[in-house]
Amino acid sequence: MRRENQSSVSEFLLLGLPIQPEEQGMYYALFLAMYLTTLLGNLLIILLIRLDSRLHTPMYFFLSHLALTDICFSSVTAPKMLMNMLMQTQSISYAGCICQEFFFLLFASVDSFLLTSMAYDRYVAICHPLHYTRMMRQSLCFLLVFVSWVLCSAVALLHTLLLVRLSFLRNNTIRHFFCDLSALLKLSSSDTTINQLAILIVGSVVITLPFICILVSYGHIGATILRRPSIKGICKALSTCGSHLSVVSLYYGGIIALYFVPSSNSTNDKDVIVSVLYTVVTPMLNPFIYSLRNRDMKGALRNILRRFFSMKDNFFIMDIISSQSSHVSFYL
């Protein structure tokens, strides 16, 4: 069937955030600052890992991909939200809405798999330290990242193909600031049983199964620490796993609050607010968590700054010498 028969709408209306019109300017400045912080913070992590050879390890390899995914994940929703707030518009085209839904699912799923890979890396480092180099070889790290992207692309494509077959005849108003899949399914005039079944089955694979793997990994880590309890061992484990545990708590805490805690059908304010925390705040906080709680990252940042200021001082000295030389040649 043609697209005209499948969907009578050419665009959707995003109601946006539940804020008063007179507060739009303040919230626009706030979210713009948060989005720019997300971009700069995650780019800094990627740059530090790239430039410091001591960070060329499996843990930081996964972290660099997580930072890249967070940039993309936040960029799926934040720019459109900011543009709507600035231009006082609410519309998004049908094609733009479908694309936003696809990339949102893609990057959210990749985040889940990367966090699971990082948990496995921490498990091997603490529970099997003597075999760490053999078990976490470079080929395995590349394979885990590659499989994550391929599998998550297939999952996002599946949901998108199931979505485009639906009709939207009654309403085109989305009570959200982006094209959320669950919000779109509520608008559809078609039978969404297959879509709901796909969400249940695929969600178990993409979200529930990785979360269980993370819990199992940290269960083994905790058991290993308790078998040889020592203050030094506990502090080392907290230093190694603290940042990752904080990010996992933020990520899955947002998912649980958004999709597993029931909300009233008459209002979606809670879902919208939690989505802001999940899509904007969490990607912004991740760089701070890994920078403030990770000694290697702080050391790499100090080295880069020291190198930068050292080069700046050298250029300054060279400028002075060249200027002095020009004065001497002038008098000669």
CSV table of C-alpha atoms in Angstrom, one decimal:
chain,number,residue,atom,x,y,z
A,1,MET,CA,0.0,0.0,0.0
A,2,ARG,CA,1.1,3.5,-0.6
A,3,ARG,CA,2.2,5.9,2.2
A,4,GLU,CA,-0.9,8.0,1.7
A,5,ASN,CA,-3.1,5.1,2.6
A,6,GLN,CA,-0.9,4.1,5.6
A,7,SER,CA,-0.7,7.5,7.2
A,8,SER,CA,-2.8,10.6,6.7
A,9,VAL,CA,-0.4,12.9,8.6
A,10,SER,CA,2.5,14.6,7.0
A,11,GLU,CA,3.8,16.0,10.3
A,12,PHE,CA,3.5,15.6,14.0
A,13,LEU,CA,3.2,18.3,16.7
A,14,LEU,CA,5.5,18.0,19.7
A,15,LEU,CA,4.0,19.6,22.8
A,16,GLY,CA,7.5,19.8,24.3
A,17,LEU,CA,8.3,20.3,28.0
A,18,PRO,CA,5.7,21.1,30.6
A,19,ILE,CA,6.9,24.7,31.3
A,20,GLN,CA,5.2,28.1,31.1
A,21,PRO,CA,5.8,30.3,28.0
A,22,GLU,CA,7.4,33.0,30.1
A,23,GLU,CA,10.0,30.5,31.3
A,24,GLN,CA,11.0,29.3,27.8
A,25,GLY,CA,14.0,31.7,27.6
A,26,MET,CA,15.5,30.5,30.9
A,27,TYR,CA,15.0,26.8,30.1
A,28,TYR,CA,16.4,27.3,26.6
A,29,ALA,CA,19.6,28.8,28.0
A,30,LEU,CA,19.8,26.0,30.6
A,31,PHE,CA,19.4,23.1,28.2
A,32,LEU,CA,21.7,24.8,25.6
A,33,ALA,CA,24.4,25.0,28.3
A,34,MET,CA,23.8,21.3,29.2
A,35,TYR,CA,23.9,20.2,25.6
A,36,LEU,CA,27.2,22.0,24.9
A,37,THR,CA,28.6,20.6,28.1
A,38,THR,CA,27.7,17.1,26.9
A,39,LEU,CA,29.4,17.7,23.6
A,40,LEU,CA,32.6,19.2,25.1
A,41,GLY,CA,32.9,16.8,28.0
A,42,ASN,CA,32.5,13.6,25.9
A,43,LEU,CA,34.8,15.0,23.2
A,44,LEU,CA,37.4,15.7,25.9
A,45,ILE,CA,37.2,12.0,27.0
A,46,ILE,CA,37.7,10.8,23.4
A,47,LEU,CA,40.6,13.2,23.0
A,48,LEU,CA,42.3,12.2,26.2
A,49,ILE,CA,42.0,8.5,25.4
A,50,ARG,CA,43.3,9.1,21.9
A,51,LEU,CA,46.3,11.2,23.0
A,52,ASP,CA,47.4,9.3,26.1
A,53,SER,CA,49.0,5.9,25.3
A,54,ARG,CA,48.5,4.8,28.9
A,55,LEU,CA,44.7,4.8,28.3
A,56,HIS,CA,44.9,2.5,25.3
A,57,THR,CA,43.3,-0.4,27.3
A,58,PRO,CA,40.1,-2.3,26.8
A,59,MET,CA,38.3,-0.3,29.6
A,60,TYR,CA,39.0,3.1,27.9
A,61,PHE,CA,38.4,1.6,24.5
A,62,PHE,CA,34.8,0.9,25.6
A,63,LEU,CA,34.7,4.3,27.3
A,64,SER,CA,35.6,6.2,24.2
A,65,HIS,CA,32.8,4.4,22.3
A,66,LEU,CA,30.4,5.2,25.2
A,67,ALA,CA,31.4,8.9,25.0
A,68,LEU,CA,30.8,8.9,21.2
A,69,THR,CA,27.4,7.2,21.7
A,70,ASP,CA,26.4,9.7,24.4
A,71,ILE,CA,27.2,12.6,22.0
A,72,CYS,CA,25.0,11.0,19.3
A,73,PHE,CA,22.3,10.0,21.8
A,74,SER,CA,21.9,13.5,23.1
A,75,SER,CA,22.1,15.0,19.6
A,76,VAL,CA,19.1,13.0,18.5
A,77,THR,CA,16.7,14.9,20.7
A,78,ALA,CA,18.3,18.0,22.2
A,79,PRO,CA,18.9,20.1,19.0
A,80,LYS,CA,15.3,19.7,17.8
A,81,MET,CA,14.0,20.5,21.3
A,82,LEU,CA,16.2,23.6,21.5
A,83,MET,CA,15.1,24.7,18.0
A,84,ASN,CA,11.4,24.3,18.9
A,85,MET,CA,11.9,26.3,22.1
A,86,LEU,CA,13.8,29.1,20.3
A,87,MET,CA,11.5,29.3,17.2
A,88,GLN,CA,8.3,28.7,19.2
A,89,THR,CA,7.3,25.9,16.8
A,90,GLN,CA,6.1,22.4,17.5
A,91,SER,CA,6.0,20.6,14.2
A,92,ILE,CA,8.3,17.8,13.0
A,93,SER,CA,7.8,16.1,9.7
A,94,TYR,CA,6.7,12.5,9.4
A,95,ALA,CA,10.0,11.4,8.0
A,96,GLY,CA,11.9,13.4,10.6
A,97,CYS,CA,9.9,11.8,13.4
A,98,ILE,CA,10.6,8.3,12.1
A,99,CYS,CA,14.3,9.0,11.8
A,100,GLN,CA,14.5,10.5,15.3
A,101,GLU,CA,12.8,7.4,16.7
A,102,PHE,CA,15.2,5.1,14.8
A,103,PHE,CA,18.4,6.8,16.0
A,104,PHE,CA,17.0,7.2,19.6
A,105,LEU,CA,16.5,3.4,19.8
A,106,LEU,CA,19.8,2.7,18.2
A,107,PHE,CA,22.0,4.8,20.5
A,108,ALA,CA,20.0,3.9,23.6
A,109,SER,CA,20.6,0.2,22.8
A,110,VAL,CA,24.3,0.6,22.0
A,111,ASP,CA,24.7,2.3,25.4
A,112,SER,CA,23.3,-0.7,27.1
A,113,PHE,CA,25.6,-3.1,25.4
A,114,LEU,CA,28.7,-0.9,25.9
A,115,LEU,CA,28.0,-0.7,29.6
A,116,THR,CA,27.7,-4.5,29.7
A,117,SER,CA,31.0,-4.9,27.9
A,118,MET,CA,32.6,-2.6,30.4
A,119,ALA,CA,31.1,-4.6,33.3
A,120,TYR,CA,32.7,-7.8,31.8
A,121,ASP,CA,36.0,-6.0,31.5
A,122,ARG,CA,35.9,-5.1,35.2
A,123,TYR,CA,34.9,-8.7,36.1
A,124,VAL,CA,37.9,-10.1,34.2
A,125,ALA,CA,40.3,-7.4,35.7
A,126,ILE,CA,39.3,-8.2,39.3
A,127,CYS,CA,38.3,-11.9,39.2
A,128,HIS,CA,40.9,-13.1,36.7
A,129,PRO,CA,43.8,-10.6,36.8
A,130,LEU,CA,46.5,-13.1,35.7
A,131,HIS,CA,44.5,-13.9,32.6
A,132,TYR,CA,43.3,-10.4,31.8
A,133,THR,CA,45.6,-9.8,28.8
A,134,ARG,CA,44.6,-13.1,27.2
A,135,MET,CA,40.9,-12.8,27.9
A,136,MET,CA,40.5,-9.2,27.0
A,137,ARG,CA,42.5,-9.3,23.8
A,138,GLN,CA,42.1,-6.5,21.2
A,139,SER,CA,40.2,-8.7,18.8
A,140,LEU,CA,37.5,-9.5,21.4
A,141,CYS,CA,37.1,-5.8,22.2
A,142,PHE,CA,36.6,-5.0,18.5
A,143,LEU,CA,34.1,-7.9,18.2
A,144,LEU,CA,32.0,-6.8,21.2
A,145,VAL,CA,31.7,-3.2,19.8
A,146,PHE,CA,31.0,-4.4,16.3
A,147,VAL,CA,28.3,-6.9,17.4
A,148,SER,CA,26.8,-4.2,19.6
A,149,TRP,CA,26.4,-1.8,16.7
A,150,VAL,CA,25.1,-4.4,14.3
A,151,LEU,CA,22.6,-5.9,16.7
A,152,CYS,CA,21.3,-2.6,17.9
A,153,SER,CA,20.9,-1.3,14.3
A,154,ALA,CA,18.8,-4.4,13.6
A,155,VAL,CA,16.7,-3.8,16.7
A,156,ALA,CA,16.1,-0.2,15.8
A,157,LEU,CA,15.3,-1.1,12.2
A,158,LEU,CA,12.8,-3.7,13.3
A,159,HIS,CA,10.9,-1.3,15.5
A,160,THR,CA,11.0,1.4,12.7
A,161,LEU,CA,9.6,-1.0,10.1
A,162,LEU,CA,6.8,-2.1,12.4
A,163,LEU,CA,6.1,1.6,13.1
A,164,VAL,CA,5.8,2.8,9.5
A,165,ARG,CA,3.1,0.2,8.7
A,166,LEU,CA,0.8,1.9,11.2
A,167,SER,CA,-1.9,4.5,10.4
A,168,PHE,CA,-2.2,7.8,12.2
A,169,LEU,CA,-5.6,9.1,11.4
A,170,ARG,CA,-7.1,10.5,14.6
A,171,ASN,CA,-4.4,12.7,16.2
A,172,ASN,CA,-0.9,13.9,15.4
A,173,THR,CA,-0.1,15.6,18.7
A,174,ILE,CA,2.7,13.9,20.6
A,175,ARG,CA,2.7,14.8,24.3
A,176,HIS,CA,6.5,14.8,24.4
A,177,PHE,CA,9.6,16.7,23.3
A,178,PHE,CA,10.7,14.0,20.8
A,179,CYS,CA,9.2,11.2,18.9
A,180,ASP,CA,9.1,8.5,21.6
A,181,LEU,CA,8.1,5.1,20.4
A,182,SER,CA,5.5,4.5,23.1
A,183,ALA,CA,4.0,7.9,22.5
A,184,LEU,CA,3.7,7.2,18.8
A,185,LEU,CA,2.0,3.8,19.4
A,186,LYS,CA,-0.6,5.6,21.5
A,187,LEU,CA,-1.5,7.9,18.6
A,188,SER,CA,-1.9,5.1,16.1
A,189,SER,CA,-5.3,4.1,14.9
A,190,SER,CA,-4.0,0.7,13.8
A,191,ASP,CA,-3.6,-2.5,15.9
A,192,THR,CA,-0.3,-2.2,17.7
A,193,THR,CA,-0.3,-5.8,19.2
A,194,ILE,CA,2.7,-6.8,17.1
A,195,ASN,CA,4.6,-3.6,18.0
A,196,GLN,CA,3.9,-4.2,21.7
A,197,LEU,CA,5.0,-7.8,21.4
A,198,ALA,CA,8.2,-6.8,19.7
A,199,ILE,CA,8.9,-4.2,22.4
A,200,LEU,CA,8.5,-6.9,25.0
A,201,ILE,CA,10.7,-9.5,23.3
A,202,VAL,CA,13.4,-7.3,21.9
A,203,GLY,CA,13.4,-5.1,25.1
A,204,SER,CA,14.3,-8.3,27.0
A,205,VAL,CA,17.3,-8.9,24.8
A,206,VAL,CA,18.5,-5.3,24.6
A,207,ILE,CA,17.8,-4.0,28.1
A,208,THR,CA,16.9,-6.8,30.5
A,209,LEU,CA,19.5,-9.3,29.5
A,210,PRO,CA,22.5,-6.8,29.5
A,211,PHE,CA,21.3,-5.6,32.9
A,212,ILE,CA,21.3,-9.1,34.2
A,213,CYS,CA,24.8,-9.7,32.9
A,214,ILE,CA,25.9,-6.5,34.6
A,215,LEU,CA,24.4,-7.7,37.9
A,216,VAL,CA,26.0,-11.1,37.5
A,217,SER,CA,29.4,-9.5,36.8
A,218,TYR,CA,29.3,-7.4,39.9
A,219,GLY,CA,28.0,-10.3,41.9
A,220,HIS,CA,31.2,-12.2,41.0
A,221,ILE,CA,33.3,-9.1,41.7
A,222,GLY,CA,31.7,-8.7,45.2
A,223,ALA,CA,32.2,-12.4,45.9
A,224,THR,CA,35.8,-12.2,44.9
A,225,ILE,CA,36.4,-9.2,47.1
A,226,LEU,CA,34.7,-10.9,50.1
A,227,ARG,CA,36.8,-14.0,49.8
A,228,ARG,CA,39.9,-11.9,50.3
A,229,PRO,CA,38.7,-8.9,52.3
A,230,SER,CA,41.2,-6.1,52.8
A,231,ILE,CA,40.9,-2.3,52.9
A,232,LYS,CA,43.4,-2.0,50.1
A,233,GLY,CA,41.4,-4.5,47.9
A,234,ILE,CA,38.1,-2.8,48.6
A,235,CYS,CA,39.5,0.6,47.8
A,236,LYS,CA,41.1,-0.7,44.6
A,237,ALA,CA,37.8,-2.3,43.5
A,238,LEU,CA,35.8,0.9,44.3
A,239,SER,CA,38.4,2.9,42.3
A,240,THR,CA,38.1,0.5,39.4
A,241,CYS,CA,34.3,0.0,39.4
A,242,GLY,CA,33.0,3.2,41.0
A,243,SER,CA,32.7,5.3,37.9
A,244,HIS,CA,31.1,2.5,35.9
A,245,LEU,CA,28.6,1.7,38.7
A,246,SER,CA,27.6,5.4,38.8
A,247,VAL,CA,26.9,5.5,35.1
A,248,VAL,CA,25.0,2.2,35.2
A,249,SER,CA,22.8,3.5,38.0
A,250,LEU,CA,22.0,6.7,36.1
A,251,TYR,CA,21.3,4.8,32.9
A,252,TYR,CA,19.1,2.0,34.2
A,253,GLY,CA,17.6,4.2,36.9
A,254,GLY,CA,16.2,6.4,34.1
A,255,ILE,CA,14.9,3.3,32.2
A,256,ILE,CA,13.2,1.9,35.2
A,257,ALA,CA,11.6,5.2,36.2
A,258,LEU,CA,10.5,5.8,32.6
A,259,TYR,CA,9.2,2.3,31.5
A,260,PHE,CA,8.6,0.2,34.6
A,261,VAL,CA,7.0,2.7,37.0
A,262,PRO,CA,3.4,3.1,36.0
A,263,SER,CA,2.1,6.6,35.3
A,264,SER,CA,-1.4,8.1,34.9
A,265,ASN,CA,-2.8,8.1,31.3
A,266,SER,CA,-4.1,11.6,31.8
A,267,THR,CA,-0.7,13.2,32.2
A,268,ASN,CA,2.7,12.5,30.8
A,269,ASP,CA,4.6,15.2,32.7
A,270,LYS,CA,6.5,12.6,34.7
A,271,ASP,CA,7.5,10.7,31.6
A,272,VAL,CA,8.7,13.9,29.9
A,273,ILE,CA,10.7,15.0,32.9
A,274,VAL,CA,12.4,11.6,33.4
A,275,SER,CA,13.1,11.5,29.6
A,276,VAL,CA,14.9,14.9,30.0
A,277,LEU,CA,17.1,13.4,32.7
A,278,TYR,CA,17.6,10.2,30.7
A,279,THR,CA,18.5,11.9,27.3
A,280,VAL,CA,20.1,15.2,28.3
A,281,VAL,CA,21.3,15.1,32.0
A,282,THR,CA,22.8,11.6,32.0
A,283,PRO,CA,25.0,12.0,28.9
A,284,MET,CA,26.2,15.3,30.4
A,285,LEU,CA,27.1,13.8,33.8
A,286,ASN,CA,29.0,10.8,32.4
A,287,PRO,CA,32.2,12.8,31.6
A,288,PHE,CA,32.2,14.4,35.1
A,289,ILE,CA,31.8,11.0,36.7
A,290,TYR,CA,34.7,9.5,34.8
A,291,SER,CA,36.9,12.6,35.2
A,292,LEU,CA,36.3,13.2,38.9
A,293,ARG,CA,36.3,9.6,40.0
A,294,ASN,CA,39.0,8.2,37.8
A,295,ARG,CA,42.7,8.8,38.6
A,296,ASP,CA,43.9,7.8,35.2
A,297,MET,CA,41.6,10.3,33.4
A,298,LYS,CA,42.7,13.1,35.8
A,299,GLY,CA,46.3,12.2,35.3
A,300,ALA,CA,45.8,12.2,31.5
A,301,LEU,CA,44.1,15.6,31.7
A,302,ARG,CA,47.0,17.0,33.8
A,303,ASN,CA,49.6,15.7,31.3
A,304,ILE,CA,47.7,17.2,28.4
A,305,LEU,CA,47.4,20.6,30.1
A,306,ARG,CA,51.1,20.5,31.2
A,307,ARG,CA,52.1,19.7,27.6
A,308,PHE,CA,49.9,22.4,26.3
A,309,PHE,CA,51.2,25.1,28.6
A,310,SER,CA,54.8,23.9,28.1
A,311,MET,CA,54.4,24.3,24.3
A,312,LYS,CA,52.8,27.7,24.9
A,313,ASP,CA,55.8,28.8,27.1
A,314,ASN,CA,58.2,27.5,24.5
A,315,PHE,CA,56.5,29.5,21.8
A,316,PHE,CA,56.6,32.6,24.0
A,317,ILE,CA,60.3,32.2,24.6
A,318,MET,CA,60.9,31.7,20.9
A,319,ASP,CA,59.0,34.9,20.1
A,320,ILE,CA,61.1,36.8,22.6
A,321,ILE,CA,64.4,35.4,21.1
A,322,SER,CA,63.3,36.2,17.6
A,323,SER,CA,62.2,39.7,18.5
A,324,GLN,CA,65.6,40.3,20.3
A,325,SER,CA,67.4,38.9,17.2
A,326,SER,CA,65.5,41.3,14.9
A,327,HIS,CA,66.5,44.2,17.2
A,328,VAL,CA,70.2,43.2,17.1
A,329,SER,CA,70.2,42.8,13.3
A,330,PHE,CA,68.6,46.2,13.0
A,331,TYR,CA,71.3,47.9,14.9
A,332,LEU,CA,74.0,46.0,13.1
